[in-house]
mmCIF file of C-alpha atoms in Angstrom:
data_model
loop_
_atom_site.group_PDB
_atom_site.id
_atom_site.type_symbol
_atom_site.label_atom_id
_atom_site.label_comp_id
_atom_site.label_asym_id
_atom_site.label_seq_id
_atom_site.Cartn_x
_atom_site.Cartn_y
_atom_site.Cartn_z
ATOM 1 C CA UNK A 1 -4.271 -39.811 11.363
ATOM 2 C CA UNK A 2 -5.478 -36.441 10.479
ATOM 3 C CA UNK A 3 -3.466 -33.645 10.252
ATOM 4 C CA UNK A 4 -4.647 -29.825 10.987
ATOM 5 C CA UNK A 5 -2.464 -27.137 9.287
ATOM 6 C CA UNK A 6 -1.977 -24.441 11.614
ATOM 7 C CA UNK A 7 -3.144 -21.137 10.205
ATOM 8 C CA UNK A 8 -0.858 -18.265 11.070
ATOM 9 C CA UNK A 9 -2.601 -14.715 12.135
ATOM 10 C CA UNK A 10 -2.632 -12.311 9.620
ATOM 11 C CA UNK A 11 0.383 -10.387 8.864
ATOM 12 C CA UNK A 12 -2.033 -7.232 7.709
ATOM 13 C CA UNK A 13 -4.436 -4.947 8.729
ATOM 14 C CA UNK A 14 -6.769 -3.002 5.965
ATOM 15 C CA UNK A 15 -8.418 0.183 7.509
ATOM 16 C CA UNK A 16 -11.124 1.636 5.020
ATOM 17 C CA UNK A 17 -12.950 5.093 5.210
ATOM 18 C CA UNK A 18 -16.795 4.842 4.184
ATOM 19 C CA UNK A 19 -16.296 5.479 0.229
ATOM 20 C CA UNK A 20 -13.207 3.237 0.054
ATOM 21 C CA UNK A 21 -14.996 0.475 2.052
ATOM 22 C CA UNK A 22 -18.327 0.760 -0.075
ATOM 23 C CA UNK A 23 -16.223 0.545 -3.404
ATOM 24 C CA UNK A 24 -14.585 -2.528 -2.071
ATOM 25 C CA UNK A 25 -17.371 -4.050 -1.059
ATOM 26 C CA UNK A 26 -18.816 -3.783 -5.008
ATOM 27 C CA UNK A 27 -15.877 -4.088 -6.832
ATOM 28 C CA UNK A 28 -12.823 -4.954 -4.612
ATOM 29 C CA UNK A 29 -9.258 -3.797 -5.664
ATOM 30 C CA UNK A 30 -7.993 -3.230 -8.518
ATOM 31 C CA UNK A 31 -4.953 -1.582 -9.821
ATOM 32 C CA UNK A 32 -7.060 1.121 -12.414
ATOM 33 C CA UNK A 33 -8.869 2.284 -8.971
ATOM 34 C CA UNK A 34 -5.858 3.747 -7.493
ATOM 35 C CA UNK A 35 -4.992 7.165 -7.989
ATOM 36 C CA UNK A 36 -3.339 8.740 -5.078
ATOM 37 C CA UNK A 37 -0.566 6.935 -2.804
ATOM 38 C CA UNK A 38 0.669 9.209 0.506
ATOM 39 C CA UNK A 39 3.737 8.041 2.261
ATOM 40 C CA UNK A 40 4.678 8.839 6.157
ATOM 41 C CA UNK A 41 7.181 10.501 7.736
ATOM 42 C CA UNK A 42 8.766 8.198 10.062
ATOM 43 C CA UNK A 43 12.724 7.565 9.107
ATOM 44 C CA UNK A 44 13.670 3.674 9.412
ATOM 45 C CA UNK A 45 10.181 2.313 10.256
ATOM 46 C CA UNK A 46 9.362 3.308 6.507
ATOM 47 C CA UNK A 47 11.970 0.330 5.351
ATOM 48 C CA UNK A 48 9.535 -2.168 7.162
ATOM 49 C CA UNK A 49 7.583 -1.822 4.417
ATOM 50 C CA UNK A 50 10.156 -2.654 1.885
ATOM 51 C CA UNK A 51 8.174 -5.685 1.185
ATOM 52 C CA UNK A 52 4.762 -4.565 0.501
ATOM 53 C CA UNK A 53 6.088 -1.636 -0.982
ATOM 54 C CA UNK A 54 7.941 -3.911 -3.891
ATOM 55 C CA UNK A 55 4.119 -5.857 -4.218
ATOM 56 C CA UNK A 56 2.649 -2.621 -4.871
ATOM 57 C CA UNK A 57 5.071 -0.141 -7.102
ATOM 58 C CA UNK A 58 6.420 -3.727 -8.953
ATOM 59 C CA UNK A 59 3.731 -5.926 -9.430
ATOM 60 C CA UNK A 60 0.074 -4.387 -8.408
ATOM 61 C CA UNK A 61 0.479 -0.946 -10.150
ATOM 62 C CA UNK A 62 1.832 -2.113 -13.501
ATOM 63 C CA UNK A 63 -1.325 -4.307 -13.936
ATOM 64 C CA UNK A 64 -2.999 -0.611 -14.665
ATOM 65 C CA UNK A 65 -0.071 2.074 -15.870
ATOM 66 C CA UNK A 66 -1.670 5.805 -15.611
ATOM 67 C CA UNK A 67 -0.078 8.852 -13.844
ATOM 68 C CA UNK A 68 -0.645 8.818 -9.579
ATOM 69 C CA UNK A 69 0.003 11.389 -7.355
ATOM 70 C CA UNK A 70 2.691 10.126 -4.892
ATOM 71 C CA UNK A 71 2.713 12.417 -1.954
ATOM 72 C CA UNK A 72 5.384 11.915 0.949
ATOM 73 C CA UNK A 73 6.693 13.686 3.562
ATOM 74 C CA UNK A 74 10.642 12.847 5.142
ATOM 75 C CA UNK A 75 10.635 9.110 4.593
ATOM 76 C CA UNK A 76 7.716 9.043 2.570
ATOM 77 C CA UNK A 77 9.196 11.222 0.023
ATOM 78 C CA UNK A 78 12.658 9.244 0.312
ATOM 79 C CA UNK A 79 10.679 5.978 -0.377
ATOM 80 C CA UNK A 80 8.740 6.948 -3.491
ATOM 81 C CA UNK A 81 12.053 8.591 -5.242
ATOM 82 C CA UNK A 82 13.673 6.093 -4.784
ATOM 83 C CA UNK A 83 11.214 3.616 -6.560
ATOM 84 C CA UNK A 84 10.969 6.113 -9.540
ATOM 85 C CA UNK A 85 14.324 7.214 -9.987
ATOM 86 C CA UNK A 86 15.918 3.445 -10.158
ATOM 87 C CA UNK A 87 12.639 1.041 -10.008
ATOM 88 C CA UNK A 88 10.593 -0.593 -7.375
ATOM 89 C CA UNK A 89 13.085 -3.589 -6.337
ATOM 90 C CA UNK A 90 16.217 -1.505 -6.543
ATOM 91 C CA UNK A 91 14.867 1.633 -5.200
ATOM 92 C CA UNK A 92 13.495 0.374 -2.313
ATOM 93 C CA UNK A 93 16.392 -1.976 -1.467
ATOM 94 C CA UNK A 94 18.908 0.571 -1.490
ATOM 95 C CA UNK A 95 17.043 2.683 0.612
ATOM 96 C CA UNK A 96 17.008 0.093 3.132
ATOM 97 C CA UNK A 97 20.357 -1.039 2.488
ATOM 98 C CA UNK A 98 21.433 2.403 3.017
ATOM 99 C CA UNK A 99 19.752 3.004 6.555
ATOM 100 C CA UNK A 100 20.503 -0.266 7.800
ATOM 101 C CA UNK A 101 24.462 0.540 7.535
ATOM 102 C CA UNK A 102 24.146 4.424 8.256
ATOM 103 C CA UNK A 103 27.651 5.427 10.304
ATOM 104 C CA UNK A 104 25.656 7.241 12.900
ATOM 105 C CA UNK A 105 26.752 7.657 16.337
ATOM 106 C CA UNK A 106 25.251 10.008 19.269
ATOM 107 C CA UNK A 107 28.648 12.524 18.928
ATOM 108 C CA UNK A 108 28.088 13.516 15.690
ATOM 109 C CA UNK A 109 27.207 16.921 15.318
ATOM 110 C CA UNK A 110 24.327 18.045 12.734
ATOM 111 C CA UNK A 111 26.419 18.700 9.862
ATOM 112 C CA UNK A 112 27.862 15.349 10.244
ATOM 113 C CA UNK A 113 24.549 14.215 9.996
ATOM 114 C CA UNK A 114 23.866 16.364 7.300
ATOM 115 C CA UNK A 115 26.738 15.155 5.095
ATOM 116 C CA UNK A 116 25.957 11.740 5.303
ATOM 117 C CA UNK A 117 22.020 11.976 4.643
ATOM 118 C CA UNK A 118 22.961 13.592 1.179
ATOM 119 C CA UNK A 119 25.399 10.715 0.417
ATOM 120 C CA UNK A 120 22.570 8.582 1.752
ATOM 121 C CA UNK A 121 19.830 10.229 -0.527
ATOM 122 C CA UNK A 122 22.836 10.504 -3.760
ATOM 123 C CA UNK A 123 23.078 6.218 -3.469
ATOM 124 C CA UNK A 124 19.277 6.244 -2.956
ATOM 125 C CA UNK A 125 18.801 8.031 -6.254
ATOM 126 C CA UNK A 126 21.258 6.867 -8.255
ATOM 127 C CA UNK A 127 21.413 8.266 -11.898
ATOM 128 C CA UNK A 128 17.464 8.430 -11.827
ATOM 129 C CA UNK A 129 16.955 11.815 -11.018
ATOM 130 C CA UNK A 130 15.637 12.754 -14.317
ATOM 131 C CA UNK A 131 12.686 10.021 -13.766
ATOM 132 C CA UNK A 132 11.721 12.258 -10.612
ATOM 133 C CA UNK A 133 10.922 14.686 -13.198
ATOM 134 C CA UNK A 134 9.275 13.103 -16.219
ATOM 135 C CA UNK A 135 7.865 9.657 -15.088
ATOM 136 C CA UNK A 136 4.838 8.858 -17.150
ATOM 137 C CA UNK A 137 3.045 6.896 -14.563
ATOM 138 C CA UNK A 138 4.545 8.384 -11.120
ATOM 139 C CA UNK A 139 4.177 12.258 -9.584
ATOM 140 C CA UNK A 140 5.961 12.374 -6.847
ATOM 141 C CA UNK A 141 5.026 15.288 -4.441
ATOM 142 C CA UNK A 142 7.506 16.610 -1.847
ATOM 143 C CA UNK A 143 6.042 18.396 1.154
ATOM 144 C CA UNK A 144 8.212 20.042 2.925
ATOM 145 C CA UNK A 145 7.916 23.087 6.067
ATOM 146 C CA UNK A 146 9.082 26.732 5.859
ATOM 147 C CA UNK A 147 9.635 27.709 8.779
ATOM 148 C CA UNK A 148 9.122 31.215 10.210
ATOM 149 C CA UNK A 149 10.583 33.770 12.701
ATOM 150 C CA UNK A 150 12.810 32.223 15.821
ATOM 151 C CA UNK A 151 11.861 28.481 14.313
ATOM 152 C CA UNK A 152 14.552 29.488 11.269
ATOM 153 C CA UNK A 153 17.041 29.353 13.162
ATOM 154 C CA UNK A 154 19.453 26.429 14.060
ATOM 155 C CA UNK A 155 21.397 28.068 16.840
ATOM 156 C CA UNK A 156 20.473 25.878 19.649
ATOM 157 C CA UNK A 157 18.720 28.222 21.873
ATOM 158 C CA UNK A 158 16.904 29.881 19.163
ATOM 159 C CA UNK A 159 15.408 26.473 17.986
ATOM 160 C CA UNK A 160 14.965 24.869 21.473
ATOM 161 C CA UNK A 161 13.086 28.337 22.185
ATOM 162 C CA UNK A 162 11.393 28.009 18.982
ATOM 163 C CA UNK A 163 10.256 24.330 19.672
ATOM 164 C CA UNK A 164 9.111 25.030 23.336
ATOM 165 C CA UNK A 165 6.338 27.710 21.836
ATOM 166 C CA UNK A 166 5.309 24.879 19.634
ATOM 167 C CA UNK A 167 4.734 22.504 21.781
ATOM 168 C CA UNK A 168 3.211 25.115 23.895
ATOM 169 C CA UNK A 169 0.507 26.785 20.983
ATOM 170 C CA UNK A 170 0.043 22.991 19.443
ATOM 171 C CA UNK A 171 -1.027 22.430 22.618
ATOM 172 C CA UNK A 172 -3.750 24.363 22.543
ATOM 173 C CA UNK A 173 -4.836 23.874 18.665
ATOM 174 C CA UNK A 174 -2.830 22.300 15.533
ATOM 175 C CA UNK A 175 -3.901 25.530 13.766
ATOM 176 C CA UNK A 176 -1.578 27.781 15.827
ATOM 177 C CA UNK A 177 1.392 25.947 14.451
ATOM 178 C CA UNK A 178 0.549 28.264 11.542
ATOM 179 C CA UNK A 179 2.608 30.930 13.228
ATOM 180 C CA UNK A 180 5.827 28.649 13.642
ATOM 181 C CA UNK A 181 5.688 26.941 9.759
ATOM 182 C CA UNK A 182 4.303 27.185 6.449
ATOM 183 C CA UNK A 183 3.288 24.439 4.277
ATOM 184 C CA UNK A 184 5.182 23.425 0.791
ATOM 185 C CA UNK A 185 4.104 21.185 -1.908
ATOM 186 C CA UNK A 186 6.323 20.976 -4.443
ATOM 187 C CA UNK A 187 6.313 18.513 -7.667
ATOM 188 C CA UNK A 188 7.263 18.596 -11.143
ATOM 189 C CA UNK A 189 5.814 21.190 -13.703
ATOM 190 C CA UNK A 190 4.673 19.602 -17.045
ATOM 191 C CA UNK A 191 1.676 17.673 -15.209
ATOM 192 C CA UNK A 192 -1.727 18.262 -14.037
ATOM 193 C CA UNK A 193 -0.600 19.495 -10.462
ATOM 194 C CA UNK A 194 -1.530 18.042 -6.965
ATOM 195 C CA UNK A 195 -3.629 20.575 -5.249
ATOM 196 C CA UNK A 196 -5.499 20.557 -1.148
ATOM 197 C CA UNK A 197 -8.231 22.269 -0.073
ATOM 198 C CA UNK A 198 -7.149 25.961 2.158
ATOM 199 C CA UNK A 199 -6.683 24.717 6.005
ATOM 200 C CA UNK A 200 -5.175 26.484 8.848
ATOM 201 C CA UNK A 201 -1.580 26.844 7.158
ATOM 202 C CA UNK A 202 -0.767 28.649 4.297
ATOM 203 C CA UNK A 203 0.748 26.418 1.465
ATOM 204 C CA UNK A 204 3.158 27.246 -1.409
ATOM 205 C CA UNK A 205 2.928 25.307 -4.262
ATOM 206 C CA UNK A 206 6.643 25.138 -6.305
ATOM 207 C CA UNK A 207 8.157 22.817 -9.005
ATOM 208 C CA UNK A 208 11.214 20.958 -8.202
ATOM 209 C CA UNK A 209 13.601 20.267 -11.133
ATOM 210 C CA UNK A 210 16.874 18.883 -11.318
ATOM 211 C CA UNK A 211 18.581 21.390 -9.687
ATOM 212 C CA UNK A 212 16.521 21.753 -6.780
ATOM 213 C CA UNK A 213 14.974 18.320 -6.551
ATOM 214 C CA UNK A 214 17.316 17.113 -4.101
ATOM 215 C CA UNK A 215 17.301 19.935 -1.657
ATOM 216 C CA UNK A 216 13.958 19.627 -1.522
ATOM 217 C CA UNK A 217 13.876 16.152 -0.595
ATOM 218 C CA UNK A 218 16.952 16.946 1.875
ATOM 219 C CA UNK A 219 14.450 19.663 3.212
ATOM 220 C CA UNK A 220 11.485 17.176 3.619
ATOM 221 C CA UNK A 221 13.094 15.124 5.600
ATOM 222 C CA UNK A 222 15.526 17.785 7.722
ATOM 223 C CA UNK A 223 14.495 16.978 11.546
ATOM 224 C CA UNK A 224 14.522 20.418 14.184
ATOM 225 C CA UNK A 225 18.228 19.336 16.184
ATOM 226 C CA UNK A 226 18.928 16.569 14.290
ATOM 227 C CA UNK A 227 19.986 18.134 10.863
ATOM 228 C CA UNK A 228 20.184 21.888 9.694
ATOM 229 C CA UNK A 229 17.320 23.373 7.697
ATOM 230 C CA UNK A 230 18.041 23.716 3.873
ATOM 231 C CA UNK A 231 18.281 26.874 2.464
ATOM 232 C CA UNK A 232 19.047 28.951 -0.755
ATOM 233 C CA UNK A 233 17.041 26.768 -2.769
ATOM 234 C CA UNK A 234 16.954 27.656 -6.052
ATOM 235 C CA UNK A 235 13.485 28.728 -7.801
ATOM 236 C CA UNK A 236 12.086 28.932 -3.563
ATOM 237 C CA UNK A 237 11.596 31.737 -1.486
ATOM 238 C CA UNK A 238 13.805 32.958 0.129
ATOM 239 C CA UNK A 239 14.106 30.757 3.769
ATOM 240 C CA UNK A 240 14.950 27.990 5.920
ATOM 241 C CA UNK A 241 12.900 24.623 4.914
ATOM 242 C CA UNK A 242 12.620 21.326 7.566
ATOM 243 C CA UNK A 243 11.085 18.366 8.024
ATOM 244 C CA UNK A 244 7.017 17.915 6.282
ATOM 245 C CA UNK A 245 6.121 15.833 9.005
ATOM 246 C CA UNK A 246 6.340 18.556 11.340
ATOM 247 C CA UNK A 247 2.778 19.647 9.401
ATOM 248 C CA UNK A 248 2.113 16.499 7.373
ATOM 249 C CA UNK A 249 2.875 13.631 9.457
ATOM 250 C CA UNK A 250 0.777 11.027 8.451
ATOM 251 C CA UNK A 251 -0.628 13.051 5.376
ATOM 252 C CA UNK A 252 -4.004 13.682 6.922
ATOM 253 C CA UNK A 253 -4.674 15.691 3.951
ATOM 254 C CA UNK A 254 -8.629 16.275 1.575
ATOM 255 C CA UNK A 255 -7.173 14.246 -0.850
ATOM 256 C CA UNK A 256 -9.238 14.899 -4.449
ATOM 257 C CA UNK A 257 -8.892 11.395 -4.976
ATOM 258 C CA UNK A 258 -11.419 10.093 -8.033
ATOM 259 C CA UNK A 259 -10.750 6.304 -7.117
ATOM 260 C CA UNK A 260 -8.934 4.709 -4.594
ATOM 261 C CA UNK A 261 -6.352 6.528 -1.842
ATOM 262 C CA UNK A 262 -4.290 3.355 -1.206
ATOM 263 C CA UNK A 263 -1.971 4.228 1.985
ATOM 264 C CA UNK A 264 0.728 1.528 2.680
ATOM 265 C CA UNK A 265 1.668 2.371 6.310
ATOM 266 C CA UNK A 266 3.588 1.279 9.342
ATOM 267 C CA UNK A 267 0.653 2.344 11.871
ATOM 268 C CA UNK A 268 -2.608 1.417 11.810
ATOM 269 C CA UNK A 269 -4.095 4.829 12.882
ATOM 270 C CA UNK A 270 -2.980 8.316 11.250
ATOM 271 C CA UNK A 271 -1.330 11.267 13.193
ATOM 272 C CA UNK A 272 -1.905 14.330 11.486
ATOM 273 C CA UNK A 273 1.328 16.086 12.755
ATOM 274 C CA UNK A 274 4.714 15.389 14.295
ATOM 275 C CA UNK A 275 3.951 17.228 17.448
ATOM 276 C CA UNK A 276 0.231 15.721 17.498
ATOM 277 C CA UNK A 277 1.969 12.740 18.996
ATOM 278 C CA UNK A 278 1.465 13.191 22.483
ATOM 279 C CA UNK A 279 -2.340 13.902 22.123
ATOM 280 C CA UNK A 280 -4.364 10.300 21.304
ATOM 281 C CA UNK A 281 -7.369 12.295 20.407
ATOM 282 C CA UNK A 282 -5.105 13.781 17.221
ATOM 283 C CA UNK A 283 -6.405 11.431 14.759
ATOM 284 C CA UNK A 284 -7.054 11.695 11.181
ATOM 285 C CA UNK A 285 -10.007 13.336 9.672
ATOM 286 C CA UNK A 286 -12.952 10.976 7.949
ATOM 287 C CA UNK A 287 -13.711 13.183 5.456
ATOM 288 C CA UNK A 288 -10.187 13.333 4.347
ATOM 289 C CA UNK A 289 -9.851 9.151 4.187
ATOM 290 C CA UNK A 290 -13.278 8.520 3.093
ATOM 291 C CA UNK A 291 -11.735 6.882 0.196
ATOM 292 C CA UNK A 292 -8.272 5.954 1.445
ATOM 293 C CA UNK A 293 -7.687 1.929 1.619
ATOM 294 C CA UNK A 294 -4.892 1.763 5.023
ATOM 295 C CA UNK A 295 -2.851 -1.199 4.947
ATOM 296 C CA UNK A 296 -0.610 -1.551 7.599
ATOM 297 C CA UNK A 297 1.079 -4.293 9.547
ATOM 298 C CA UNK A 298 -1.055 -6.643 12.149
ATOM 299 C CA UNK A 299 0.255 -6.639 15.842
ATOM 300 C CA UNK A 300 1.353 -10.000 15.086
ATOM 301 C CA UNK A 301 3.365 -9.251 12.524
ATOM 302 C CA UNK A 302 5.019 -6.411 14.523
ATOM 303 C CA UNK A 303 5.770 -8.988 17.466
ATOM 304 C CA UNK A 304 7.179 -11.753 15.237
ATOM 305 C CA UNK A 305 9.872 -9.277 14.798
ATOM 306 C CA UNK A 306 13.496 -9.258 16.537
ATOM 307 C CA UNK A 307 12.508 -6.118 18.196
ATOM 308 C CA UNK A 308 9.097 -6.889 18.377
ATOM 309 C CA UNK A 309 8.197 -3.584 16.081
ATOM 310 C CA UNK A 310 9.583 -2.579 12.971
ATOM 311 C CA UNK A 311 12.975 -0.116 12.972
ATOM 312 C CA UNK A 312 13.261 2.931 14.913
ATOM 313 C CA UNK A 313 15.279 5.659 15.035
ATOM 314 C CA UNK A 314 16.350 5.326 18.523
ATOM 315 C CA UNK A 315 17.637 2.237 17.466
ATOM 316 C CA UNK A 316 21.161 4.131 16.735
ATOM 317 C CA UNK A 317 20.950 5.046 20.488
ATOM 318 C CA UNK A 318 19.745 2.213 22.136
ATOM 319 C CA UNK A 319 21.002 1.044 25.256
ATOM 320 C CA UNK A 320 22.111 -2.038 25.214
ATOM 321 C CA UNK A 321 21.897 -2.681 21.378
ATOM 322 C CA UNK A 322 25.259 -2.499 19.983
ATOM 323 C CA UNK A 323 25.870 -1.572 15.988
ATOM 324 C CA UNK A 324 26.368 -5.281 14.605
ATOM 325 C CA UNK A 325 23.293 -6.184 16.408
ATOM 326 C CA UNK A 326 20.938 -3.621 15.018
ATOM 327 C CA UNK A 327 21.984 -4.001 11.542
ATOM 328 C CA UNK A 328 21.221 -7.705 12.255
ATOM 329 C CA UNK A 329 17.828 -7.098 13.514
ATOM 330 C CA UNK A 330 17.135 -4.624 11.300
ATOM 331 C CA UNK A 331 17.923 -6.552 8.324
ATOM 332 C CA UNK A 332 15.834 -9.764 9.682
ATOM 333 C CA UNK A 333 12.769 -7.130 9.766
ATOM 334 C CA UNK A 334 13.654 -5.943 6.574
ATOM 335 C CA UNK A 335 13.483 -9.618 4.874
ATOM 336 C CA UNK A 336 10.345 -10.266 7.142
ATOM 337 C CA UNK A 337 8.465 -7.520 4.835
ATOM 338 C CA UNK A 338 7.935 -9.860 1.906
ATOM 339 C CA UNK A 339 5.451 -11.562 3.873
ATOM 340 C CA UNK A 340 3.462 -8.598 3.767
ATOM 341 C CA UNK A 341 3.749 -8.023 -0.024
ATOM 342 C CA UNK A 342 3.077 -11.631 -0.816
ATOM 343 C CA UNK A 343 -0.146 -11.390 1.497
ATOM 344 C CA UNK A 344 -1.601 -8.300 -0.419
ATOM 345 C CA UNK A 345 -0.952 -9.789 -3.599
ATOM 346 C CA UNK A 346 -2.709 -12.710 -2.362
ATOM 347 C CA UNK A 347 -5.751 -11.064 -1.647
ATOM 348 C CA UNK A 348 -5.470 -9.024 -4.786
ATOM 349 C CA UNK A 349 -5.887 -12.187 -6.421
ATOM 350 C CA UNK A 350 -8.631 -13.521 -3.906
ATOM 351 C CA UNK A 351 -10.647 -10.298 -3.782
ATOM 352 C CA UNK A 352 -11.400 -10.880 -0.418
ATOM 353 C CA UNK A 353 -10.376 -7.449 1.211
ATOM 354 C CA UNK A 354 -14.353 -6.503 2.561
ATOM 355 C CA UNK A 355 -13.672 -9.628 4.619
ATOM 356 C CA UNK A 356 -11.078 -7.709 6.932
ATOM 357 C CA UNK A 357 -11.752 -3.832 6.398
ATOM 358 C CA UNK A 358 -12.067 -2.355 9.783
ATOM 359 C CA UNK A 359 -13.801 1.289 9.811
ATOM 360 C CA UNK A 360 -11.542 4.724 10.563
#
């Protein structure tokens, strides 16, 4: 009797723009090709990743050492300190040990919330901060939003005003969210710095250092209503700093990449802003991923998954899905993510990416 072994569906998907897909195509991947790495906003669904993050920071990367740019916004940010303050393994599995057990309940106010995201980021950090600042190999790049006029404010019906006008003049162009919110990027000082070509929003470029490094990642990732804005950060400007995905969701940014922009992501399409959400036709720039590698994970992967997608966070609020049950399926998804590393390290060692590169 013959026997067929079933072959399961893919648990990736590889999006390439035209220079990426070219290079791969010649030379597939290699380790020495990468040279910029953007991470997401997107709170828990960034811990689906866990896995394939682990494949890349602890076992792809260190096949090549040289100094990245790491550029994250909210989650993305949290992620990539996290892997150079305490390692790749650790790092990333307190970050998702951390989220999985968060305390949070619907009647907490925001400086509840507040409180407990700095204990959060404190754990998620560890006694690494120093490695923020002078990792050989890593540069980790914060991007954060300064906001401006009403949008400073975190009196509710300043900020609810605020966000109406923003919804109303992103409405009509991403570029008149320039009036609402400034862009940061801020990164350590002693290295060749991490620059973007001038768009619609004006962008401040600061150095975070250990006095400031974790208000600025606070800042990144400080949601409008959800948790105050950070301010009286030292070595800043003067004013109120919230969430980089409110500009920089997806990091649809001209990245001056040399080599390779590989983009671990939980989406297999990139949303330039937060508030660009709503509109389908907000996608991400070509010329900006011409050579950014997306790897992301396949719709079958997502529906193998006890919620059939990877975390959320509405998942706190959820009706019908009690605490003990979300950290359950939350930590199920979270142990499901090492089939993702172990499939890109697989085709690392196959070179067979050009065989499943879809176009942008």
């Amino acid at each position: 009797m013959t026997y067929i072994l079933k072959k399961h569906p893919p648990a990736l998907n590889f999006r390439a723009g035209h220079l990426a897909k070219q290079h791969l195509q010649q030379h597939g991947l290699n380790a020495s090709d990468v040279d910029i790495i953007p991470g997401a906003a997107g709170g828990p669904k960034g811990i689906g990743l866990m896995g394939l993050d682990q494949a890349i920071f602890a076992d792809f990367l260190p096949q090549a050492p040289k100094r990245r740019f790491l550029v994250g916004s909210s989650v993305g940010a949290w992620r990539f300190a996290g892997m150079i303050a305490q390692g790749a393994k650790r790092g990333s599995e307190v970050l998702a040990e951390q989220y999985i057990h968060l305390p949070f309940h619907n009647k907490m106010t925001i400086q509840d919330i507040e409180l407990i995201s700095r204990e959060m980021l404190a754990n998620i950090l560890g006694q690494g901060t120093q490695n923020l600042i002078d990792h050989p190999d890593y540069h980790l790049t914060i991007i954060a939003a300064k906001a401006e006029k009403i949008f400073q404010s975190d009196h509710k019906l300043a900020l609810y005003g605020a966000l109406v006008g923003i919804v109303a003049a992103n409405t009509l162009s991403r570029d008149h969210l320039s009036h609402f919110m400034q862009r940061v990027i801020v990164q350590p000082a002693n290295f060749t710095q991490f620059n973007i070509a001038t768009d619609a929003f004006k962008t401040h470029y600061l150095n975070f250092n250990q006095n400031n490094v974790r208000d600025w990642l606070m800042a990144s990732g400080s949601i409008p209503s959800v948790t105050p804005a950070v301010k009286n950060i030292s070595n800043a400007p003067q004013g109120a700093y919230r969430d980089g995905g409110l500009i920089d969701y997806h990091i649809d940014l001209p990245f001056q990449s040399q080599g390779i922009v590989l983009y671990p992501h939980f989406s297999d399409s990139i949303t330039p802003g937060w508030f660009d959400k709503m509109f389908k036709s907000r996608k991400a720039n070509p010329n900006h991923q011409a050579r950014t590698l997306l790897i992301s994970p396949s719709s079958s992967y997502l529906q193998s998954l006890p919620l059939g997608r990877l975390p959320d966070r509405k998942d706190f609020v959820l009706k019908g899905l009690d605490d003990k049950t979300r950290i359950q399926m939350w930590t199920q998804s979270v142990a499901e993510s090492q089939r993702l590393g172990d499939e890109f390290l697989e085709m690392v060692e196959k070179q067979n990416f050009a065989e499943y590169l879809q176009d942008f």
